[in-house]
CSV table of C-alpha atoms and ligand atoms in Angstrom, one decimal:
chain,number,residue,atom,x,y,z
H,1,MET,CA,-2.6,21.5,-25.0
H,2,ASP,CA,-2.2,23.2,-28.4
H,3,ASN,CA,-1.5,21.2,-31.5
H,4,LEU,CA,-2.9,18.0,-30.1
H,5,ASN,CA,-4.1,15.4,-32.6
H,6,LEU,CA,-5.3,11.8,-32.5
H,7,ASN,CA,-1.7,10.6,-32.8
H,8,SER,CA,-0.3,12.8,-30.0
H,9,ARG,CA,1.5,11.0,-27.2
H,10,ARG,CA,2.9,12.3,-23.9
H,11,THR,CA,6.1,11.1,-22.3
H,12,LEU,CA,5.6,9.4,-18.9
H,13,ASN,CA,8.1,10.0,-16.1
H,14,ASN,CA,9.9,6.8,-17.1
H,15,GLY,CA,10.3,7.8,-20.8
H,16,ILE,CA,7.5,5.7,-22.2
H,17,LYS,CA,5.1,7.5,-24.5
H,18,ILE,CA,1.3,7.2,-24.0
H,19,PRO,CA,-1.5,8.3,-26.4
H,20,VAL,CA,-3.5,11.2,-25.1
H,21,ILE,CA,-6.9,9.4,-25.5
H,22,GLY,CA,-8.0,5.8,-25.2
H,23,ILE,CA,-11.0,3.5,-25.2
H,24,GLY,CA,-12.5,2.3,-21.9
H,25,THR,CA,-14.0,-1.2,-21.5
H,26,TYR,CA,-15.8,-1.1,-18.1
H,27,ARG,CA,-19.0,-3.1,-18.1
H,28,VAL,CA,-18.4,-4.4,-21.6
H,29,GLU,CA,-19.0,-8.1,-21.7
H,30,ASP,CA,-16.2,-10.5,-22.7
H,31,GLY,CA,-16.5,-12.2,-26.1
H,32,GLU,CA,-18.3,-10.5,-29.0
H,33,PRO,CA,-19.3,-7.3,-27.3
H,34,VAL,CA,-15.7,-6.4,-26.2
H,35,ILE,CA,-14.2,-7.8,-29.4
H,36,ASN,CA,-16.5,-5.6,-31.5
H,37,GLU,CA,-15.9,-2.5,-29.3
H,38,ILE,CA,-12.1,-2.8,-29.5
H,39,LYS,CA,-12.0,-3.6,-33.2
H,40,CYS,CA,-14.2,-0.7,-34.0
H,41,ALA,CA,-12.1,1.6,-31.8
H,42,LEU,CA,-8.8,0.4,-33.4
H,43,GLU,CA,-10.3,1.0,-36.9
H,44,ALA,CA,-11.4,4.5,-35.8
H,45,GLY,CA,-7.8,5.3,-34.7
H,46,TYR,CA,-7.6,4.6,-31.0
H,47,ARG,CA,-4.4,3.1,-29.9
H,48,LEU,CA,-4.8,2.9,-26.1
H,49,ILE,CA,-7.0,0.3,-24.6
H,50,ASP,CA,-8.0,0.4,-20.9
H,51,THR,CA,-9.1,-2.9,-19.4
H,52,ALA,CA,-8.8,-4.5,-15.9
H,53,ALA,CA,-8.8,-8.0,-14.4
H,54,ALA,CA,-12.0,-6.9,-12.6
H,55,TYR,CA,-13.8,-6.2,-15.9
H,56,LYS,CA,-13.5,-9.9,-16.8
H,57,ASN,CA,-13.0,-9.1,-20.5
H,58,GLU,CA,-9.2,-9.3,-20.9
H,59,GLU,CA,-9.6,-12.4,-23.2
H,60,GLY,CA,-11.8,-10.6,-25.6
H,61,VAL,CA,-9.5,-7.6,-25.6
H,62,GLY,CA,-6.6,-9.9,-26.5
H,63,ARG,CA,-8.6,-11.5,-29.3
H,64,ALA,CA,-9.5,-8.2,-30.7
H,65,ILE,CA,-5.9,-7.1,-30.7
H,66,VAL,CA,-4.9,-10.2,-32.7
H,67,GLU,CA,-7.8,-9.9,-35.1
H,68,SER,CA,-7.1,-6.2,-35.8
H,69,GLY,CA,-3.7,-7.1,-37.3
H,70,ILE,CA,-2.2,-4.0,-35.8
H,71,PRO,CA,1.4,-4.6,-34.7
H,72,ARG,CA,1.7,-5.0,-30.9
H,73,GLU,CA,4.2,-2.2,-30.6
H,74,LYS,CA,1.8,0.3,-32.1
H,75,LEU,CA,-0.7,-0.3,-29.2
H,76,PHE,CA,-0.7,0.8,-25.6
H,77,ILE,CA,-2.5,-1.7,-23.4
H,78,THR,CA,-3.4,-1.0,-19.8
H,79,THR,CA,-4.7,-3.5,-17.3
H,80,LYS,CA,-5.3,-3.4,-13.6
H,81,LEU,CA,-4.7,-5.4,-10.5
H,82,GLU,CA,-8.0,-6.4,-8.9
H,83,ASP,CA,-8.5,-5.3,-5.3
H,84,ILE,CA,-8.7,-8.9,-4.0
H,85,ASP,CA,-5.3,-9.7,-5.5
H,86,GLU,CA,-3.5,-6.9,-3.6
H,87,GLY,CA,-0.6,-8.2,-1.5
H,88,TYR,CA,3.0,-9.2,-2.5
H,89,GLU,CA,2.7,-12.8,-3.8
H,90,SER,CA,-0.8,-12.4,-5.1
H,91,THR,CA,0.1,-9.4,-7.2
H,92,LEU,CA,3.0,-11.3,-8.8
H,93,ARG,CA,0.6,-14.1,-9.7
H,94,ALA,CA,-2.1,-11.7,-10.9
H,95,ILE,CA,0.0,-10.2,-13.7
H,96,ASP,CA,0.7,-13.6,-15.1
H,97,VAL,CA,-3.0,-14.4,-15.2
H,98,SER,CA,-3.8,-11.1,-16.9
H,99,LEU,CA,-1.0,-11.6,-19.5
H,100,ALA,CA,-2.2,-15.1,-20.2
H,101,LYS,CA,-5.8,-13.9,-20.7
H,102,LEU,CA,-4.7,-11.0,-22.9
H,103,GLY,CA,-2.3,-13.3,-24.8
H,104,LEU,CA,0.5,-10.8,-24.4
H,105,SER,CA,4.0,-11.0,-23.1
H,106,TYR,CA,3.8,-7.5,-21.6
H,107,VAL,CA,1.4,-4.7,-20.9
H,108,ASP,CA,2.3,-1.1,-21.5
H,109,LEU,CA,0.9,-0.1,-18.1
H,110,TYR,CA,-0.2,-2.0,-15.0
H,111,LEU,CA,-2.2,-0.2,-12.4
H,112,ILE,CA,-3.3,-0.9,-8.9
H,113,HIS,CA,-7.0,-0.6,-9.4
H,114,TRP,CA,-8.0,0.8,-6.0
H,115,PRO,CA,-6.1,2.0,-2.8
H,116,THR,CA,-7.8,-0.7,-0.6
H,117,ALA,CA,-7.5,-4.4,-0.8
H,118,SER,CA,-11.1,-4.8,0.1
H,119,ALA,CA,-13.7,-5.3,-2.7
H,120,ASN,CA,-16.0,-3.1,-0.6
H,121,HIS,CA,-14.7,0.3,-1.3
H,122,LYS,CA,-16.0,1.6,2.1
H,123,ILE,CA,-13.8,-0.7,4.0
H,124,SER,CA,-10.1,0.0,4.0
H,125,ILE,CA,-7.5,-2.8,4.0
H,126,ASN,CA,-4.1,-1.2,3.4
H,127,LYS,CA,-1.8,-3.5,1.5
H,128,ARG,CA,-0.4,-0.6,-0.6
H,129,GLU,CA,3.2,-0.9,0.3
H,130,GLU,CA,3.7,-4.6,-0.2
H,131,THR,CA,1.6,-4.5,-3.4
H,132,TRP,CA,3.8,-1.7,-4.8
H,133,LYS,CA,6.9,-3.7,-4.0
H,134,ALA,CA,5.5,-6.4,-6.3
H,135,MET,CA,4.5,-3.9,-8.9
H,136,GLU,CA,8.1,-2.6,-9.0
H,137,GLU,CA,9.3,-6.2,-9.6
H,138,ILE,CA,6.8,-6.6,-12.4
H,139,CYS,CA,8.1,-3.4,-14.0
H,140,LYS,CA,11.8,-4.5,-13.6
H,141,SER,CA,10.9,-7.9,-15.2
H,142,GLY,CA,9.5,-6.2,-18.3
H,143,LYS,CA,6.0,-7.7,-17.8
H,144,ALA,CA,4.8,-4.1,-17.6
H,145,LYS,CA,6.6,-1.3,-19.3
H,146,ALA,CA,5.2,1.2,-16.7
H,147,ILE,CA,3.4,1.0,-13.4
H,148,GLY,CA,0.9,3.3,-11.7
H,149,VAL,CA,-2.2,3.5,-9.6
H,150,ALA,CA,-5.9,4.3,-9.9
H,151,ASN,CA,-8.2,6.1,-7.6
H,152,TYR,CA,-5.4,7.3,-5.3
H,153,ALA,CA,-6.2,10.5,-3.4
H,154,ILE,CA,-3.4,13.0,-2.7
H,155,ALA,CA,-2.8,11.4,0.8
H,156,HIS,CA,-2.2,8.0,-0.9
H,157,LEU,CA,0.2,9.5,-3.4
H,158,LYS,CA,2.1,11.3,-0.6
H,159,GLU,CA,2.3,8.1,1.4
H,160,MET,CA,4.0,6.4,-1.6
H,161,LYS,CA,6.9,8.7,-1.4
H,162,GLU,CA,7.8,6.9,1.9
H,163,TYR,CA,8.0,3.5,0.3
H,164,ALA,CA,8.3,3.7,-3.5
H,165,HIS,CA,11.6,3.2,-5.3
H,166,ILE,CA,9.9,3.6,-8.6
H,167,LEU,CA,7.3,6.4,-8.7
H,168,PRO,CA,3.9,5.8,-10.3
H,169,VAL,CA,3.7,7.1,-13.9
H,170,MET,CA,0.0,7.7,-13.6
H,171,ASP,CA,-3.0,8.1,-11.3
H,172,GLN,CA,-6.2,7.1,-13.2
H,173,VAL,CA,-9.1,8.8,-11.4
H,174,GLU,CA,-12.7,9.9,-12.0
H,175,PHE,CA,-12.5,13.3,-13.7
H,176,HIS,CA,-15.2,15.4,-15.4
H,177,PRO,CA,-16.7,18.8,-14.9
H,178,PHE,CA,-18.9,17.6,-12.0
H,179,LEU,CA,-15.8,16.3,-10.3
H,180,TYR,CA,-13.1,18.7,-11.2
H,181,GLN,CA,-10.3,17.4,-9.0
H,182,LYS,CA,-8.2,20.5,-9.3
H,183,ASP,CA,-5.9,19.9,-6.3
H,184,LEU,CA,-5.2,16.4,-7.3
H,185,LEU,CA,-4.5,17.5,-10.9
H,186,GLU,CA,-2.0,20.1,-9.7
H,187,TYR,CA,-0.4,17.6,-7.3
H,188,CYS,CA,0.1,15.1,-10.2
H,189,LYS,CA,1.5,17.8,-12.5
H,190,GLU,CA,3.9,19.0,-9.8
H,191,ASN,CA,5.1,15.4,-9.2
H,192,GLY,CA,5.4,14.2,-12.7
H,193,ILE,CA,2.4,11.9,-12.6
H,194,VAL,CA,-0.1,11.8,-15.5
H,195,LEU,CA,-3.7,12.1,-14.5
H,196,GLN,CA,-5.8,9.9,-16.7
H,197,ALA,CA,-9.5,10.7,-16.6
H,198,HIS,CA,-11.8,7.7,-16.1
H,199,SER,CA,-15.5,8.3,-16.5
H,200,PRO,CA,-14.8,11.4,-18.6
H,201,LEU,CA,-18.4,11.4,-19.8
H,202,ALA,CA,-19.6,11.5,-16.2
H,203,SER,CA,-20.6,7.9,-16.8
H,204,GLY,CA,-22.9,8.8,-19.6
H,205,ASN,CA,-24.5,11.9,-17.8
H,206,VAL,CA,-23.5,14.1,-20.7
H,207,SER,CA,-26.7,16.1,-20.6
H,208,ARG,CA,-26.8,16.7,-16.9
H,209,SER,CA,-26.3,20.4,-17.4
H,210,GLU,CA,-27.7,22.8,-20.0
H,211,LEU,CA,-24.5,24.6,-19.9
H,212,ILE,CA,-22.8,21.7,-21.6
H,213,THR,CA,-25.5,21.6,-24.3
H,214,ASP,CA,-25.2,25.4,-24.9
H,215,ILE,CA,-21.4,25.2,-25.2
H,216,ALA,CA,-21.7,22.2,-27.5
H,217,LYS,CA,-24.1,24.1,-29.9
H,218,LYS,CA,-21.7,27.0,-30.0
H,219,TYR,CA,-18.9,24.8,-31.3
H,220,HIS,CA,-21.1,22.6,-33.5
H,221,LYS,CA,-20.1,19.6,-31.4
H,222,ASN,CA,-22.0,17.3,-29.1
H,223,ASN,CA,-22.0,17.2,-25.3
H,224,ALA,CA,-19.7,14.2,-25.1
H,225,GLN,CA,-17.1,15.9,-27.3
H,226,VAL,CA,-17.2,19.0,-25.1
H,227,LEU,CA,-16.5,16.9,-22.0
H,228,ILE,CA,-13.7,15.0,-23.6
H,229,ARG,CA,-12.1,18.3,-24.9
H,230,TRP,CA,-12.4,19.8,-21.4
H,231,SER,CA,-10.4,16.9,-20.0
H,232,LEU,CA,-7.8,17.2,-22.7
H,233,GLN,CA,-7.4,20.9,-22.2
H,234,HIS,CA,-6.8,20.3,-18.5
H,235,GLY,CA,-4.0,17.9,-19.4
H,236,ALA,CA,-6.1,15.0,-18.0
H,237,PHE,CA,-6.1,12.2,-20.6
H,238,PRO,CA,-9.6,10.8,-21.2
H,239,ILE,CA,-10.6,7.1,-21.8
H,240,PRO,CA,-14.3,7.3,-22.8
H,241,LYS,CA,-16.1,4.1,-23.3
H,242,SER,CA,-18.8,3.3,-25.8
H,243,ILE,CA,-20.0,0.1,-27.5
H,244,HIS,CA,-21.6,2.0,-30.4
H,245,LYS,CA,-19.6,2.6,-33.5
H,246,GLU,CA,-20.9,6.1,-34.1
H,247,ARG,CA,-20.1,7.2,-30.6
H,248,ILE,CA,-16.7,5.5,-30.6
H,249,GLU,CA,-15.9,7.5,-33.7
H,250,GLU,CA,-17.3,10.9,-32.6
H,251,ASN,CA,-15.6,10.6,-29.2
H,252,ILE,CA,-12.2,11.0,-30.8
H,253,HIS,CA,-13.3,13.8,-33.2
H,254,VAL,CA,-12.2,16.3,-30.6
H,255,PHE,CA,-9.0,17.6,-32.2
H,256,ASP,CA,-10.5,20.1,-34.6
H,257,PHE,CA,-11.7,22.6,-32.1
H,258,GLY,CA,-10.7,24.2,-28.8
H,259,LEU,CA,-12.7,25.5,-25.9
H,260,SER,CA,-12.1,29.1,-25.0
H,261,GLU,CA,-10.6,30.0,-21.6
H,262,GLU,CA,-14.0,31.5,-20.7
H,263,ASP,CA,-15.9,28.3,-21.6
H,264,MET,CA,-13.3,26.2,-19.8
H,265,LYS,CA,-14.0,28.3,-16.6
H,266,LYS,CA,-17.7,28.0,-17.0
H,267,LEU,CA,-17.4,24.2,-17.2
H,268,ASP,CA,-15.0,24.2,-14.2
H,269,GLY,CA,-17.8,25.9,-12.4
H,270,LEU,CA,-20.0,22.8,-12.7
H,271,ASN,CA,-17.8,21.1,-10.1
H,272,ALA,CA,-20.0,19.7,-7.3
H,273,ASN,CA,-17.6,17.0,-6.0
H,274,LEU,CA,-20.0,14.6,-7.6
H,275,HIS,CA,-18.7,11.0,-7.7
H,276,PHE,CA,-20.5,8.6,-10.1
H,277,ARG,CA,-18.0,5.9,-8.8
H,278,SER,CA,-16.9,5.3,-5.2
H,279,ASN,CA,-15.0,8.2,-3.5
H,280,PRO,CA,-11.6,7.0,-2.4
H,281,GLU,CA,-10.7,10.1,-0.4
H,282,ASN,CA,-11.7,8.8,3.0
H,283,LEU,CA,-9.9,5.5,2.7
H,284,GLU,CA,-7.0,5.2,5.1
P,301,NAP,N1,-9.9,2.9,-12.5
P,301,NAP,C1,-11.2,2.8,-12.2
P,301,NAP,O1,-11.6,2.5,-11.1
P,301,NAP,C2,-12.2,3.1,-13.3
P,301,NAP,C3,-13.5,3.4,-12.9
P,301,NAP,C4,-14.4,3.6,-14.0
P,301,NAP,C5,-14.0,3.6,-15.3
P,301,NAP,N2,-12.7,3.3,-15.6
P,301,NAP,C6,-12.2,3.2,-17.0
P,301,NAP,O2,-12.7,4.4,-17.7
P,301,NAP,C7,-13.5,4.1,-18.8
P,301,NAP,C8,-14.6,5.2,-19.0
P,301,NAP,O3,-15.4,5.3,-17.9
P,301,NAP,P1,-16.9,4.7,-17.8
P,301,NAP,O4,-17.1,3.7,-18.8
P,301,NAP,O5,-17.2,4.4,-16.4
P,301,NAP,O6,-17.8,6.0,-18.2
P,301,NAP,P2,-17.7,7.1,-19.4
P,301,NAP,O7,-16.8,6.8,-20.4
P,301,NAP,O8,-17.7,8.4,-18.7
P,301,NAP,O9,-19.2,7.0,-19.9
P,301,NAP,C9,-19.6,5.8,-20.6
P,301,NAP,C10,-21.1,5.9,-20.8
P,301,NAP,O10,-21.4,7.0,-21.7
P,301,NAP,C11,-22.1,6.5,-22.9
P,301,NAP,N3,-21.5,7.3,-24.0
P,301,NAP,C12,-20.4,7.0,-24.7
P,301,NAP,N4,-20.2,7.9,-25.7
P,301,NAP,C13,-21.3,8.7,-25.7
P,301,NAP,C14,-21.7,9.8,-26.5
P,301,NAP,N5,-20.9,10.2,-27.5
P,301,NAP,N6,-22.8,10.4,-26.2
P,301,NAP,C15,-23.6,10.0,-25.2
P,301,NAP,N7,-23.3,9.0,-24.3
P,301,NAP,C16,-22.1,8.3,-24.6
P,301,NAP,C17,-21.8,5.1,-22.9
P,301,NAP,O11,-22.9,4.4,-23.5
P,301,NAP,P3,-22.7,3.3,-24.7
P,301,NAP,O12,-21.6,2.4,-24.4
P,301,NAP,O13,-24.1,2.7,-24.8
P,301,NAP,O14,-22.5,4.2,-25.9
P,301,NAP,C18,-21.7,4.7,-21.4
P,301,NAP,O15,-23.0,4.5,-20.9
P,301,NAP,C19,-14.1,2.7,-18.4
P,301,NAP,O16,-14.7,2.1,-19.4
P,301,NAP,C20,-12.9,2.1,-17.8
P,301,NAP,O17,-12.0,1.6,-18.8
P,301,NAP,C21,-11.8,3.1,-14.6
């Protein structure tokens, strides 16, 4: 991950380029809160925005994009299919609803939010194959430049090989030192899938370990910056969320230092298979 900077992009397996860092919008209210967050992030230099139908803030994200005055083609916008909309026809309808709310004619990336069509993540309803078929049509229609998945475990990705004609460009999963998903990361790398790190700040638990604080002091950085840098150096692209200007700005000041191999290993050692979000591994 040498020579990375704020403007660095990586090429997805379909040729589309994606920024290596982005801003998350989970649990940010629609209207002023999300508009302020996104405008602040765009001013700071973020170009990737991660939203979802389930976050109920796509309209505000769309307004912030317009108000920013930044040309559409300079931005990378991701939204996600809500669990309850999984299924062939409903997926085709859902993208149109999201695009209308965002006020866009296309998104750069459309993700299946969760491997089960149940809103209860402990109950598995498998509509993955028919949903993916609709996702492929959405991609071919140009309504999404790229398609992918979120919260897919290795088993779900392997299963896709049996039915997918277009392979997912991305798996967006929970990824931070307390949940260092090494096998999944390796699987994604071997199969040309980008792993994007959601909850890269361990959902705000940046001070859960003294080790992170000690390493941060050593590099004259803060704990959040260490966690974000750890993701980047693993080739897992982080999308930290903050509604505070200062944090939004500091969370992308991560390109002027590098964690040593030794410190990376120490942070890897924090892994406790700790999910702050639901664990998708046991879903059939
Ligand atoms: N695909 C999925 O199922 C899925 C699941 C979860 C998340 N995501 C995406 O990933 C994004 C990030 O995940 P997340 O929002 O769950 O968690 P996160 O980014 O790991 O952590 C966000 C929390 O950290 C705090 N924070 C931000 N910057 C900080 C800093 N510099 N120092 C200390 N605390 C800081 C934020 O508080 P303030 O806002 O008050 O600053 C917020 O409470 C989401 O917003 C969403 O876009 C996707």
